[in-house]
mmCIF file of C-alpha atoms in Angstrom:
data_model
loop_
_atom_site.group_PDB
_atom_site.id
_atom_site.type_symbol
_atom_site.label_atom_id
_atom_site.label_comp_id
_atom_site.label_asym_id
_atom_site.label_seq_id
_atom_site.Cartn_x
_atom_site.Cartn_y
_atom_site.Cartn_z
ATOM 1 C CA MET A 72 0.000 0.000 0.000
ATOM 2 C CA THR A 73 1.207 3.484 -0.824
ATOM 3 C CA LEU A 74 0.432 6.900 0.619
ATOM 4 C CA LEU A 75 -1.556 7.675 -2.535
ATOM 5 C CA GLU A 76 -3.701 4.538 -2.114
ATOM 6 C CA LEU A 77 -4.285 5.273 1.569
ATOM 7 C CA ASN A 78 -5.226 8.900 0.945
ATOM 8 C CA SER A 79 -7.535 7.885 -1.905
ATOM 9 C CA PHE A 80 -9.287 5.363 0.358
ATOM 10 C CA ILE A 81 -9.624 7.969 3.099
ATOM 11 C CA GLU A 82 -11.007 10.548 0.691
ATOM 12 C CA ASN A 83 -13.539 8.186 -0.895
ATOM 13 C CA LYS A 84 -14.484 5.728 1.830
ATOM 14 C CA CYS A 85 -13.756 6.830 5.389
ATOM 15 C CA SER A 86 -16.158 8.678 7.584
ATOM 16 C CA GLU A 87 -13.424 10.013 9.838
ATOM 17 C CA VAL A 88 -9.654 10.220 10.322
ATOM 18 C CA PHE A 89 -8.029 12.286 13.034
ATOM 19 C CA TRP A 90 -5.133 12.663 15.437
ATOM 20 C CA TYR A 91 -6.037 11.749 19.012
ATOM 21 C CA GLU A 92 -4.026 13.560 21.694
ATOM 22 C CA ASP A 93 -1.238 14.099 19.144
ATOM 23 C CA CYS A 94 -0.031 10.524 19.584
ATOM 24 C CA GLU A 95 -2.546 8.306 17.746
ATOM 25 C CA LEU A 96 -3.766 8.556 14.178
ATOM 26 C CA ILE A 97 -7.246 7.028 14.133
ATOM 27 C CA LEU A 98 -9.064 5.679 11.052
ATOM 28 C CA PHE A 99 -12.747 4.758 10.979
ATOM 29 C CA VAL A 100 -13.640 2.087 8.387
ATOM 30 C CA GLU A 101 -17.304 1.335 7.809
ATOM 31 C CA PHE A 102 -18.281 -2.326 7.548
ATOM 32 C CA CYS A 103 -19.303 -1.965 3.892
ATOM 33 C CA ASP A 104 -15.732 -0.814 3.068
ATOM 34 C CA LEU A 105 -13.889 -3.412 5.140
ATOM 35 C CA ALA A 106 -13.246 -5.867 2.274
ATOM 36 C CA GLU A 107 -11.738 -3.099 0.145
ATOM 37 C CA PHE A 108 -9.567 -1.955 3.046
ATOM 38 C CA THR A 109 -8.273 -5.465 3.775
ATOM 39 C CA ASN A 110 -7.499 -6.006 0.072
ATOM 40 C CA MET A 111 -5.638 -2.692 -0.003
ATOM 41 C CA VAL A 112 -3.404 -3.475 2.987
ATOM 42 C CA GLY A 113 -2.903 -7.053 1.822
ATOM 43 C CA TYR A 114 -2.328 -10.502 3.217
ATOM 44 C CA ASN A 115 1.181 -9.923 4.603
ATOM 45 C CA TYR A 116 0.114 -7.113 6.931
ATOM 46 C CA LEU A 117 -2.905 -8.997 8.232
ATOM 47 C CA SER A 118 -1.426 -12.510 8.439
ATOM 48 C CA GLU A 119 0.787 -12.139 11.510
ATOM 49 C CA GLY A 120 -1.833 -12.098 14.256
ATOM 50 C CA GLY A 121 -4.182 -9.593 12.661
ATOM 51 C CA VAL A 122 -4.649 -5.952 13.543
ATOM 52 C CA PRO A 123 -6.114 -4.672 16.824
ATOM 53 C CA VAL A 124 -9.311 -2.696 16.225
ATOM 54 C CA SER A 125 -12.115 -1.190 18.238
ATOM 55 C CA LEU A 126 -15.529 -2.413 17.179
ATOM 56 C CA LYS A 127 -18.210 0.259 16.994
ATOM 57 C CA SER A 128 -21.869 -0.088 16.029
ATOM 58 C CA ASP A 129 -21.297 0.839 12.372
ATOM 59 C CA CYS A 130 -17.536 0.650 11.814
ATOM 60 C CA ILE A 131 -14.159 -0.438 13.119
ATOM 61 C CA VAL A 132 -11.520 1.954 14.437
ATOM 62 C CA ILE A 133 -7.875 1.350 13.533
ATOM 63 C CA ASP A 134 -4.695 2.996 14.782
ATOM 64 C CA LEU A 135 -2.989 4.099 11.582
ATOM 65 C CA LEU A 136 0.480 4.631 13.073
ATOM 66 C CA SER A 137 1.386 0.924 13.017
ATOM 67 C CA LEU A 138 -0.025 0.588 9.510
ATOM 68 C CA CYS A 139 2.020 3.601 8.355
ATOM 69 C CA GLU A 140 5.143 2.159 9.970
ATOM 70 C CA TRP A 141 4.657 -1.201 8.209
ATOM 71 C CA PHE A 142 4.275 0.452 4.794
ATOM 72 C CA TYR A 143 6.952 3.149 5.371
ATOM 73 C CA ILE A 144 4.383 5.944 5.111
ATOM 74 C CA ASN A 145 5.008 9.213 6.917
ATOM 75 C CA PRO A 146 1.879 9.620 9.104
ATOM 76 C CA LEU A 147 2.164 13.397 8.838
ATOM 77 C CA GLU A 148 1.429 13.070 5.120
ATOM 78 C CA VAL A 149 -1.820 11.160 5.644
ATOM 79 C CA GLN A 150 -4.871 13.166 4.610
ATOM 80 C CA VAL A 151 -6.767 14.168 7.744
#
């Protein structure tokens, strides 16, 4: 996954992305977009124990910092 792919997904699919207390970058992924998100990040990222998420009533919440680290993406360049 590239920064361009991540920003495109955020722009077109995500209801919310924001910095939380300047130390966590939070991404909300709606259930209807989950398959596209998992295809975008790929098998290798998800295969080693999965990814911790918070389950909400209409979406999951993911900490983007670990995802950015895995894909060598500067989190400050992520579209918020």
